[in-house]
Short mmCIF file of C-alpha atoms in Angstrom, two decimals:
data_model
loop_
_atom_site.label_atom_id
_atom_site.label_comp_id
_atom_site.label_asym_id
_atom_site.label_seq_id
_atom_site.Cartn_x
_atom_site.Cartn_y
_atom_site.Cartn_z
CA UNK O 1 6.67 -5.29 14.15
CA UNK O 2 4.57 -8.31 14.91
CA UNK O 3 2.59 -8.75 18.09
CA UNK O 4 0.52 -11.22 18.97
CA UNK O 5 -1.83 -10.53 21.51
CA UNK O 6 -4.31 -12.90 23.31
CA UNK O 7 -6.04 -13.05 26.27
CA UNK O 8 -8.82 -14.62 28.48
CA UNK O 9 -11.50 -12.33 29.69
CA UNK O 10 -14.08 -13.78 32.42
CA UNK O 11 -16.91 -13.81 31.51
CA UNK O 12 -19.36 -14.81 34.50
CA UNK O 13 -20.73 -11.46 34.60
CA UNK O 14 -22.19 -9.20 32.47
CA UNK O 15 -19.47 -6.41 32.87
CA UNK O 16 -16.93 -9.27 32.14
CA UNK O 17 -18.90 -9.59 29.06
CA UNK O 18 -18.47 -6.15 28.15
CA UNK O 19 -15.12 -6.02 28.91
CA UNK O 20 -14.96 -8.78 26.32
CA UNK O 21 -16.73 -6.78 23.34
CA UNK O 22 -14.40 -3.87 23.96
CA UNK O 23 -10.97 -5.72 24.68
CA UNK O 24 -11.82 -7.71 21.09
CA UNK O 25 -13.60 -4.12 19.39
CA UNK O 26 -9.81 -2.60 20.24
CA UNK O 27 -8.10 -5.70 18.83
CA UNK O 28 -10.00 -5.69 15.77
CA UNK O 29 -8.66 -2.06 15.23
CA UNK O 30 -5.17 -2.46 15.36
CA UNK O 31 -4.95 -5.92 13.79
CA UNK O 32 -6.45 -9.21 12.29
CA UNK O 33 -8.57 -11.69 14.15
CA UNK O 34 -6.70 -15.33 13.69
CA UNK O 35 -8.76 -17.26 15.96
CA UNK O 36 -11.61 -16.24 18.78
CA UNK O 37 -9.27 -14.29 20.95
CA UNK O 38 -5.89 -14.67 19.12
CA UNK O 39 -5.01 -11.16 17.55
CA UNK O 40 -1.57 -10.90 15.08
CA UNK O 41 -1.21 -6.96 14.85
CA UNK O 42 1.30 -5.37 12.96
CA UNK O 43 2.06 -1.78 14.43
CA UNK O 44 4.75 0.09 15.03
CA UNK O 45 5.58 1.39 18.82
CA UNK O 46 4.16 4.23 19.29
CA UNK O 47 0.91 2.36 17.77
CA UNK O 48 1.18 -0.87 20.10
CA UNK O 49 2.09 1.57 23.46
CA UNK O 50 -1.44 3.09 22.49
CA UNK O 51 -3.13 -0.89 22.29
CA UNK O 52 -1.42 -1.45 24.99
CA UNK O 53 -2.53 1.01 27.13
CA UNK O 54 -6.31 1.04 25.87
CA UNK O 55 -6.21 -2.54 27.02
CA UNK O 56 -5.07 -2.47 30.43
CA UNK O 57 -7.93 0.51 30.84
CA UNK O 58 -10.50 -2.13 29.87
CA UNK O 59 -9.78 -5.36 31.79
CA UNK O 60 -9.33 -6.12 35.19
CA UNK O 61 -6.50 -7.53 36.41
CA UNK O 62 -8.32 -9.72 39.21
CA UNK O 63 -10.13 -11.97 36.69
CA UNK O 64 -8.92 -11.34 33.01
CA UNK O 65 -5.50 -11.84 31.05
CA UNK O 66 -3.57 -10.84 28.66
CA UNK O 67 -0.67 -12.42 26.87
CA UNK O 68 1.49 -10.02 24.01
CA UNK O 69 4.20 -12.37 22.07
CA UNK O 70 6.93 -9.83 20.52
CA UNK O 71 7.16 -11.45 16.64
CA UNK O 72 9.46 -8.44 15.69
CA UNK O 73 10.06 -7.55 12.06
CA UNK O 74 11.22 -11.11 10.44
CA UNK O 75 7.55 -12.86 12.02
CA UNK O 76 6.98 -14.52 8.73
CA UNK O 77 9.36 -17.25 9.56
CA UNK O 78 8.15 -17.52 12.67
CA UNK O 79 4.45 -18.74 12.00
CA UNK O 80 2.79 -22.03 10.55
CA UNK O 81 -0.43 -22.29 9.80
CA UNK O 82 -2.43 -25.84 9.26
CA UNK O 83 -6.38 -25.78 8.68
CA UNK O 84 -8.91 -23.63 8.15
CA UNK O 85 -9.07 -19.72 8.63
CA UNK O 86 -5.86 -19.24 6.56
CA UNK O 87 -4.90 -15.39 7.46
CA UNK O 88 -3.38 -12.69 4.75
CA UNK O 89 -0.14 -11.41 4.73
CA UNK O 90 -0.76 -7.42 5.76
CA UNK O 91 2.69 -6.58 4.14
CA UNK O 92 2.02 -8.85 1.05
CA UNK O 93 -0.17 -7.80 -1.70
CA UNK O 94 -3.47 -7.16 -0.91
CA UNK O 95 -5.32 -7.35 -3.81
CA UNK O 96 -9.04 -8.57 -3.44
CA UNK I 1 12.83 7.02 6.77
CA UNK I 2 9.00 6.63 6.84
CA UNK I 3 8.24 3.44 6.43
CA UNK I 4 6.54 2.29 3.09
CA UNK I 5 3.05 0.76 4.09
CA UNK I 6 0.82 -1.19 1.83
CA UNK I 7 -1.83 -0.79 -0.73
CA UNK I 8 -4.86 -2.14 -0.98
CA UNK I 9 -6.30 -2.95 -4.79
CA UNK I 10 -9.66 -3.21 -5.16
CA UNK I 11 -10.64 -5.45 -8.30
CA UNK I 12 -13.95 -7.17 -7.57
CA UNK I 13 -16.26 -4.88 -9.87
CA UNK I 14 -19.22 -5.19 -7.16
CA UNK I 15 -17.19 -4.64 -3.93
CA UNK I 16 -18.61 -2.04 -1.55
CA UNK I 17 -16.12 -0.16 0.33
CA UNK I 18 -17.01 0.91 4.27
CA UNK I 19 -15.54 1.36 7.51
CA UNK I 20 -16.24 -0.22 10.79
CA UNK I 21 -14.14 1.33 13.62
CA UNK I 22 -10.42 1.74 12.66
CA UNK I 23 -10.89 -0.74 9.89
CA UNK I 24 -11.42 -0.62 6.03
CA UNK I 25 -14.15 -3.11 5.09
CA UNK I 26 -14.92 -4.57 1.79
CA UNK I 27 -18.68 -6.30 1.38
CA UNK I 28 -19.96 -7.75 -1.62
CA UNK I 29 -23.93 -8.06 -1.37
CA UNK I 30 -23.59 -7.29 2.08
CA UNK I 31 -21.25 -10.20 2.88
CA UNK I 32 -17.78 -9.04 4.60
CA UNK I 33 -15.27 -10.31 2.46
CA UNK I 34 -11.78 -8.86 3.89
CA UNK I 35 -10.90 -6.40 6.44
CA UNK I 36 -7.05 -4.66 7.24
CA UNK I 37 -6.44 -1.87 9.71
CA UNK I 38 -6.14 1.74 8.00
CA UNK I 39 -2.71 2.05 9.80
CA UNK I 40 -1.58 -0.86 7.69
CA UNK I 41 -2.29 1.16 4.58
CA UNK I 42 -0.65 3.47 2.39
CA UNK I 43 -3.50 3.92 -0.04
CA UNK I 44 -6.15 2.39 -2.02
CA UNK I 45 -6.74 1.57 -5.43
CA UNK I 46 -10.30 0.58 -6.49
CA UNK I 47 -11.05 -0.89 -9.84
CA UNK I 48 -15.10 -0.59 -10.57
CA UNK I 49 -18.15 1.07 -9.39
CA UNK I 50 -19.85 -0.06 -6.66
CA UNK I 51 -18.59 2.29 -4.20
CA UNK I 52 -17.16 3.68 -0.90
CA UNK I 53 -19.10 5.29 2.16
CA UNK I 54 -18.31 8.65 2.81
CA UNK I 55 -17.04 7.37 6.31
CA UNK I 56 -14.54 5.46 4.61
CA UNK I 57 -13.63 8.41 2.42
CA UNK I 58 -13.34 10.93 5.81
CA UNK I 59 -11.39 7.63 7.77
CA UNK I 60 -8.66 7.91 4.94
CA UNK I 61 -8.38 11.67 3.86
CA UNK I 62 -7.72 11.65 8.01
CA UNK I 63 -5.15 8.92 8.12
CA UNK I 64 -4.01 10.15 4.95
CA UNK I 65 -4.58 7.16 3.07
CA UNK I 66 -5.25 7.99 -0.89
CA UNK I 67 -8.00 6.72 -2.13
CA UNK I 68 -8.35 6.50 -5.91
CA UNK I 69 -10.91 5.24 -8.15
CA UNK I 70 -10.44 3.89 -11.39
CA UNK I 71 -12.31 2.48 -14.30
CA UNK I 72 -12.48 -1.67 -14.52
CA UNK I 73 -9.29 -1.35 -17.32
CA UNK I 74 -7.70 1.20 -15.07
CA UNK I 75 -8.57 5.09 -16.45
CA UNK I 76 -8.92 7.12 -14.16
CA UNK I 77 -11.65 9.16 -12.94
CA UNK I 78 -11.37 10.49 -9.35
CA UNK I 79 -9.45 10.49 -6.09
CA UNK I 80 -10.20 11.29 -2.33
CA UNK I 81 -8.95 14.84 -0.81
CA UNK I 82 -9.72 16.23 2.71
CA UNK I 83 -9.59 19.45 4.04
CA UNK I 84 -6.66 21.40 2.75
CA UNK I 85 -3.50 21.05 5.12
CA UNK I 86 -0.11 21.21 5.46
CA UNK I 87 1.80 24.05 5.51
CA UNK I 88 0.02 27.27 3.48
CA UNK I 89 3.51 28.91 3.41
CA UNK I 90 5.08 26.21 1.57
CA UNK I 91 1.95 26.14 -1.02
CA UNK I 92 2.35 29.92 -1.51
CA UNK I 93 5.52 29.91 -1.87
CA UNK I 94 5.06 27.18 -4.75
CA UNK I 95 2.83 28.82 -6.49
CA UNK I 96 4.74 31.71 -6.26
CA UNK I 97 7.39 29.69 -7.72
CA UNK I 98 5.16 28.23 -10.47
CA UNK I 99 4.30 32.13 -11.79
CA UNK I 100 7.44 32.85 -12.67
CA UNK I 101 8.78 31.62 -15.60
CA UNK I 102 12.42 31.28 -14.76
CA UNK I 103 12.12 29.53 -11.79
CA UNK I 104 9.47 27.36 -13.48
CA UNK I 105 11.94 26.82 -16.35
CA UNK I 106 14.36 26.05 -14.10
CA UNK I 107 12.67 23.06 -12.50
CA UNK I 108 10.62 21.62 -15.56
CA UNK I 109 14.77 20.78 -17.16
CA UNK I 110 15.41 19.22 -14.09
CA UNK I 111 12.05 16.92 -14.65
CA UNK I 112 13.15 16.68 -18.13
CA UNK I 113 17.10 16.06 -17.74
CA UNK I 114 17.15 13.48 -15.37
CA UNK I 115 13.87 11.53 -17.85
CA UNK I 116 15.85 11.46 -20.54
CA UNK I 117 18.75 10.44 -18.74
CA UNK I 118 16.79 7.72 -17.49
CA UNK I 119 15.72 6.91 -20.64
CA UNK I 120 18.74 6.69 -21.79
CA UNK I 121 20.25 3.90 -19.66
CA UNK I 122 16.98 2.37 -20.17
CA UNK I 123 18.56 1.72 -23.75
CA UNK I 124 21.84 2.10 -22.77
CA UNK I 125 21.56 -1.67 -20.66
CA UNK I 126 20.00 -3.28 -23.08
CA UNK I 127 22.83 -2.48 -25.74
CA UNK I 128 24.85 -3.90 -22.51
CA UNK I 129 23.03 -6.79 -21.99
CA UNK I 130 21.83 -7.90 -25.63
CA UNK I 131 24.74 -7.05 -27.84
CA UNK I 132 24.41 -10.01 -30.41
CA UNK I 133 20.59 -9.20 -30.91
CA UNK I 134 19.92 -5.91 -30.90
CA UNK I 135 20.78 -3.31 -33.72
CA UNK I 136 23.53 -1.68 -31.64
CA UNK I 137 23.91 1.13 -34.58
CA UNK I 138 20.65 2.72 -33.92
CA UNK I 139 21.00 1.97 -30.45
CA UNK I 140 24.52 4.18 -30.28
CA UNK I 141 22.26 6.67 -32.14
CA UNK I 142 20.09 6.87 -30.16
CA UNK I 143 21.83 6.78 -27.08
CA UNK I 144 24.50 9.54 -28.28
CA UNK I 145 21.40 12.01 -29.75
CA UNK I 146 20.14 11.70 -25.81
CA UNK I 147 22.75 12.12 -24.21
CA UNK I 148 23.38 15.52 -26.92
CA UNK I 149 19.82 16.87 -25.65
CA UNK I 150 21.17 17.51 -22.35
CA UNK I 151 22.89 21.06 -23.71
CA UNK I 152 20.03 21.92 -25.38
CA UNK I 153 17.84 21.55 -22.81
CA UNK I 154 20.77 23.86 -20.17
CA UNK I 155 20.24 26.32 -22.89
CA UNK I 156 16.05 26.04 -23.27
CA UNK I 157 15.41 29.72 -21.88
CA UNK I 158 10.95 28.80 -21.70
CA UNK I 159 8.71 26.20 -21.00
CA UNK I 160 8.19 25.78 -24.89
CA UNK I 161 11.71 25.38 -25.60
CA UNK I 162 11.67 22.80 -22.93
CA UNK I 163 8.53 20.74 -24.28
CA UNK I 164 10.19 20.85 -27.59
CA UNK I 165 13.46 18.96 -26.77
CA UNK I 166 10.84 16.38 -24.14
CA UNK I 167 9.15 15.69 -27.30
CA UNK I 168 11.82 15.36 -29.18
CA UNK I 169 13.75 13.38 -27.02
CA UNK I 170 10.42 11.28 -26.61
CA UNK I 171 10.39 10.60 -29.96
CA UNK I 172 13.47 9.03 -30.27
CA UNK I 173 13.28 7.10 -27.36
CA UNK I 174 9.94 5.10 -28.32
CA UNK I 175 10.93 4.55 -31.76
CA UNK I 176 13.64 2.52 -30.35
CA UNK I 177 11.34 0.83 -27.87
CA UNK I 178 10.62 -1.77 -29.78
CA UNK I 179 14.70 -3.13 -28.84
CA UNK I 180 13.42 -3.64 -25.81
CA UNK I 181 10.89 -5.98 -26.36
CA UNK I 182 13.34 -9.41 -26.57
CA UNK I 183 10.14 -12.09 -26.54
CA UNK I 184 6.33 -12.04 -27.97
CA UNK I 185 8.12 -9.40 -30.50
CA UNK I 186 5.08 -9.82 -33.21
CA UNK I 187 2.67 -9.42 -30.39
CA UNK I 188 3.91 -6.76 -28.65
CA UNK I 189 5.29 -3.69 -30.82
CA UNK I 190 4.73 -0.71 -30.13
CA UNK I 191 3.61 2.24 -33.42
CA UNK I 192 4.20 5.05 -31.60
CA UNK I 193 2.67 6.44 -28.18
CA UNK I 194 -0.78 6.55 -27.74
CA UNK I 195 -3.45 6.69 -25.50
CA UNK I 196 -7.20 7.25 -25.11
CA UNK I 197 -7.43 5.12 -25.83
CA UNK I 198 -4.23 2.87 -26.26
CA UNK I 199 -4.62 1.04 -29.23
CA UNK I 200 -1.82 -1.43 -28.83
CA UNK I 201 -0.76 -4.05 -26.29
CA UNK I 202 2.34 -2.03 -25.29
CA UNK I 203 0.47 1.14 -24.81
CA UNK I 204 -2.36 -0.10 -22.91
CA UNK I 205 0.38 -1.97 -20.72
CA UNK I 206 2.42 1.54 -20.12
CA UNK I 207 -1.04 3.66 -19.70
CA UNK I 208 -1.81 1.15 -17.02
CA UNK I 209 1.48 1.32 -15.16
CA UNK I 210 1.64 5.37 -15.66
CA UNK I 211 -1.92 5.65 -13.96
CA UNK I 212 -0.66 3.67 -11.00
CA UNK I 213 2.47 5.78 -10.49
CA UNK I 214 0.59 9.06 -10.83
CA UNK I 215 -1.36 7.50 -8.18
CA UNK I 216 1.80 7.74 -5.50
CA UNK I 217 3.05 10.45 -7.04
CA UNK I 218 -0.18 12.50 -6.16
CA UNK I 219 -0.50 11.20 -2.58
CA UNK I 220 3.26 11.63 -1.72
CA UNK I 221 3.04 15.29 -2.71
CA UNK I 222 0.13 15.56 -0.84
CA UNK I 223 1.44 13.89 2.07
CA UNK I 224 4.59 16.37 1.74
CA UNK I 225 1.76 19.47 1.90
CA UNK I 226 2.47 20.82 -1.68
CA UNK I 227 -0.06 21.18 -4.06
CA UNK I 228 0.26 18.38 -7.08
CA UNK I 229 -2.06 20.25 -8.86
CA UNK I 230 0.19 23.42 -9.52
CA UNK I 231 2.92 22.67 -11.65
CA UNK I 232 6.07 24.08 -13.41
CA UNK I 233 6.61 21.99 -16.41
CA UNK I 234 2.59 20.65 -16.89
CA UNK I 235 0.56 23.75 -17.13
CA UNK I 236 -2.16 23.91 -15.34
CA UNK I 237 -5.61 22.27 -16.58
CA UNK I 238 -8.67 21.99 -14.12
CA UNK I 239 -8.18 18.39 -11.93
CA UNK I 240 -5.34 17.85 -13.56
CA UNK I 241 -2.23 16.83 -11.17
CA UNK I 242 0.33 18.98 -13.27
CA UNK I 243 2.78 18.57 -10.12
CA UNK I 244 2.33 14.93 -10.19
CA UNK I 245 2.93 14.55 -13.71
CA UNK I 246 5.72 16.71 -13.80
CA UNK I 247 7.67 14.69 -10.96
CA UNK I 248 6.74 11.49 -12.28
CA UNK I 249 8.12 12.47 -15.68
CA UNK I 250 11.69 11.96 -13.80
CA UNK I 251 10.19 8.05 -12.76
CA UNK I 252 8.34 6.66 -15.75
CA UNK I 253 11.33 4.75 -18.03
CA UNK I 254 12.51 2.89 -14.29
CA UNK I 255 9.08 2.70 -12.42
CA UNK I 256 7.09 2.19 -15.45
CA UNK I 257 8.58 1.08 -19.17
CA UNK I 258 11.37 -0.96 -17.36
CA UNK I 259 8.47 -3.21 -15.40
CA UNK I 260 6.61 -3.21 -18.76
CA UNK I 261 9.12 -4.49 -20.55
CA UNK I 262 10.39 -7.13 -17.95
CA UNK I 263 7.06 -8.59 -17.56
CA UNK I 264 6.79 -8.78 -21.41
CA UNK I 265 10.25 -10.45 -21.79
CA UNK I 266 9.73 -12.70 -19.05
CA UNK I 267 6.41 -14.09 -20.64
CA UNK I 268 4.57 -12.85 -17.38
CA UNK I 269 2.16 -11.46 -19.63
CA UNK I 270 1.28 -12.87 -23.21
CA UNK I 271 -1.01 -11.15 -26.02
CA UNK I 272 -4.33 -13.11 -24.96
CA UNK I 273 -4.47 -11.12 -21.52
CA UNK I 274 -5.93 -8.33 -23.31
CA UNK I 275 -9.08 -7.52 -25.15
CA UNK I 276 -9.12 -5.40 -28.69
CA UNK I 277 -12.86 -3.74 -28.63
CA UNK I 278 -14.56 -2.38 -31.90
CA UNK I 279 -12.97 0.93 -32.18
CA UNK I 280 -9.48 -0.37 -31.79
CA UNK I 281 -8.96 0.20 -28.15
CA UNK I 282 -6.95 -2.30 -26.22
CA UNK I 283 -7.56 -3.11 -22.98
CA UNK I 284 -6.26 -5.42 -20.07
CA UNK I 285 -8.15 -8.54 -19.30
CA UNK I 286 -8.77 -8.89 -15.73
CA UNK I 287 -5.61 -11.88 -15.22
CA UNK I 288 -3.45 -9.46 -16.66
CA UNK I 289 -4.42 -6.62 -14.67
CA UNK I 290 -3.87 -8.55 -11.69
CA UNK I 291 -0.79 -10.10 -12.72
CA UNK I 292 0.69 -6.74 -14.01
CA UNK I 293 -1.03 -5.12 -10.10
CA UNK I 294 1.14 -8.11 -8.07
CA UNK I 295 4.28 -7.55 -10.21
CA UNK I 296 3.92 -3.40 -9.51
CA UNK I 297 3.34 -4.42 -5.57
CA UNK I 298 6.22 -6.32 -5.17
CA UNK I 299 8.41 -4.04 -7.26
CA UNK I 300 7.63 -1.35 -5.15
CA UNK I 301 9.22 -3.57 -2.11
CA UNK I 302 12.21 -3.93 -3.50
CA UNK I 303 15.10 -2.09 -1.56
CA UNK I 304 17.70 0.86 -3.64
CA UNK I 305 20.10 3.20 -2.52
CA UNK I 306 18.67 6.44 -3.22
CA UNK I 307 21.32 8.42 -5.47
CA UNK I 308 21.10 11.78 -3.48
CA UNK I 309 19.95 10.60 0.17
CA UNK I 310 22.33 7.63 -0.33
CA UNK I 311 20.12 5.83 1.67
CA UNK I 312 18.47 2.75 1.94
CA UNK I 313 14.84 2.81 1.25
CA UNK I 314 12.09 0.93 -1.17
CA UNK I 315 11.46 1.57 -4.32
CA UNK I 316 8.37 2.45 -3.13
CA UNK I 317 9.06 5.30 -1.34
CA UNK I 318 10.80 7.36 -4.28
CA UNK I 319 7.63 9.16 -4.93
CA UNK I 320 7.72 10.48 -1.44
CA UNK I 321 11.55 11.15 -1.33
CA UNK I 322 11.02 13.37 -4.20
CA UNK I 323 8.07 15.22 -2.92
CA UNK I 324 10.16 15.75 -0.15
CA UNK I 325 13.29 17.15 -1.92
CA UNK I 326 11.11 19.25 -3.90
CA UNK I 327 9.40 20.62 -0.89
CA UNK I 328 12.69 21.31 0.60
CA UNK I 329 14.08 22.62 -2.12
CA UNK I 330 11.24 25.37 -2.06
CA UNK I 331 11.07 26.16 1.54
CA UNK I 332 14.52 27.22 1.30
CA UNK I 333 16.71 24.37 2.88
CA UNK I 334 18.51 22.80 -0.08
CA UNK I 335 19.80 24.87 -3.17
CA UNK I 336 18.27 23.27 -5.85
CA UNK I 337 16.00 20.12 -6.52
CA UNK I 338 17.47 16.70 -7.36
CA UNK I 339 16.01 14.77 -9.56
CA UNK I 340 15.85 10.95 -9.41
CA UNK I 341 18.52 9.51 -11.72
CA UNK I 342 19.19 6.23 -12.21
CA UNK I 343 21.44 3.79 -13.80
#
């Protein structure tokens, strides 16, 4: 399945900005970067429960955020794109 | 069902290969160029020479990713193993099975049945499907003498016996696989089968698609905890995967000749994607090989109902259902292995 995952992390303070780095580092493992903090990962459950709960160690619920959107299995149909920064297709062909 | 993942090709000649977390990296003169999660990926497939750190190498063998390298026009020359694991009992017991020449027997005429049989509908459709062009007279001959070998081969007592009627049965398959070809005729025709190199358009075309599936036919028996290396019907040679080869001799006419054929008849590939060198070799222009790389991807998407499982599953995954069967079949839980026929 398709989640996209996005979220606001405060970052007045230096430990916000830390928490930053290492809610984007734990993005960037488990999916592609479509804009500064928009994630699309595609993982199965077990995989996003693990995300999920490496993320909620890391922020802090007082001052950050975080948003998942459920795209499911059929999430091609469910995006647009316009403009620059086109994405790939992780179940197309990946052929560089 | 495990889910089929994706591969990842490789065909920039200078891309470097690293790892940066959970993520496979490719650089070219130290410029990122594309990164994908390892979880995404089933294996690898890297055309050139530039290289992989041995990070990337350990990230995979631990996911169990394969990673293969391959020449620019697609020979091969090495893959990625980890530690040995899986189950020791289930490798023992293989090459247990291997040693002895019944059992071994046994096994390499199921490899070689159910190949011929395949073969044989291979042939058999297009006499379907073609009757006012084709020469349906060698065709029936063709098709009858294969379907004949199948007694033969109940009765081949030895591995030799067994080669014998493969070759055989070999032979009379690619003489007629020229009927297959229904456009470009003059450009592609294949002489017989050859290889190292190919010296025709068709052969270079089939080497190509043969190296893939040996590819994820290695990894799925690894990923099953056999040993491809040990075979019954392939004898053993060093770094050669004679399990591989022997389970993929079951695959080749639907995984491999049929795609060859379809992307010749379609026109998806003509005679100018590929490159004759000095000594007769033919190779793949780089188009082509990409062309003939998308065409295997999206192939291996498409959904069958396994014949034995009689389930729903990718192509893709056939490698691995077979592995699986086989490995089955060894530890004891099913009576005997069944091979991958197809009509």
């Amino acid at each position: 399945m398709l989640v996209l995952i996005t979220y606001d992390v405060s970052v007045t303070t230096d430990a916000g900005k830390r928490r930053l780095r290492r809610v984007a580092k734990q993005c960037v493992n488990y999916g592609q970067r479509v804009q500064n903090s928009v994630f699309e990962c595609l993982v199965d459950p077990t995989q996003f429960a693990e995300l999920k709960h490496r993320l909620e160690a890391i922020i802090d619920v007082e001052t950050d955020s975080l948003r998942y959107y459920f795209l499911g299995n059929n999430w091609k149909n469910r995006i647009e794109h316009i403009g620059a920064k086109t994405a790939y297709d992780p179940e197309g062909v990946l052929m560089i | 069902m495990r889910r089929l993942l994706n591969t990842l090709y490789v065909t920039m000649p200078d891309a470097y290969l690293a790892c940066d977390g959970e993520n496979v990296v490719i650089r070219v003169k130290d410029e990122t160029k594309f990164r994908v999660p390892v979880h995404n990926l089933e294996s690898i497939i890297c055309f050139g020479f530039a290289g992989a750190s041995p990070k990337l190498m350990y990230l995979c063998s631990e996911r169990g990713v394969a990673l293969s390298f391959l020449t620019e026009y697609g020979k091969f020359m090495g893959r990625v193993t980890g530690g040995i694991s899986g189950n020791v009992l289930l490798r023992r017991a293989q090459y247990r099975w291997a040693d002895d020449p019944t059992v071994s027997a046994r096994l390499a005429r199921r490899f070689i049945a159910a190949k011929i049989m395949n073969s044989r509908a291979l042939l058999h459709r297009l006499r379907r499907d073609h009757k006012e062009t084709v020469d349906s007279l060698a065709l029936d001959k063709a098709i009858t003498w294969l379907a004949g070998t199948a007694d033969r081969l109940e009765k081949a007592g030895n591995g030799d016996v067994i080669r014998g009627v493969e070759g055989e049965a070999a032979q009379v398959y690619f003489s007629n696989f020229n009927q297959l070809i229904l456009s470009q005729k003059e450009e592609f025709y294949l002489f017989n089968r050859n290889r190292r190199p190919p010296t025709d358009r068709i052969n270079a075309l089939l080497s190509f698609l043969y190296t893939l599936l040996a590819h994820d036919v290695t990894s799925a028996i690894e990923s099953v905890g056999l040993d491809p290396q040990v075979g019954f019907l392939h004898r053993e040679r060093p770094g050669r995967p004679s399990l591989a080869l022997d389970i993929m001799e079951e695959l080749r006419p639907h995984f491999a000749d049929r795609l060859a054929v379809t992307l010749i008849n379609r026109k998806q590939i003509s005679a100018d994607g590929f490159v004759v060198k000095e000594n007769g070799a033919v190779i793949m222009a780089e188009d082509t090989r990409k062309e003939v790389l998308t065409a295997w991807q999206k192939r291996k998407l498409e959904e069958i109902t396994h014949p034995y499982l009689e389930e729903k599953i990718s192509l893709g995954l056939v490698p691995y259902v077979q592995a699986l069967l086989l490995a089955r079949h060894i530890r004891g839980d099913i009576e005997d292995y069944p091979p991958f026929f197809w009509k």
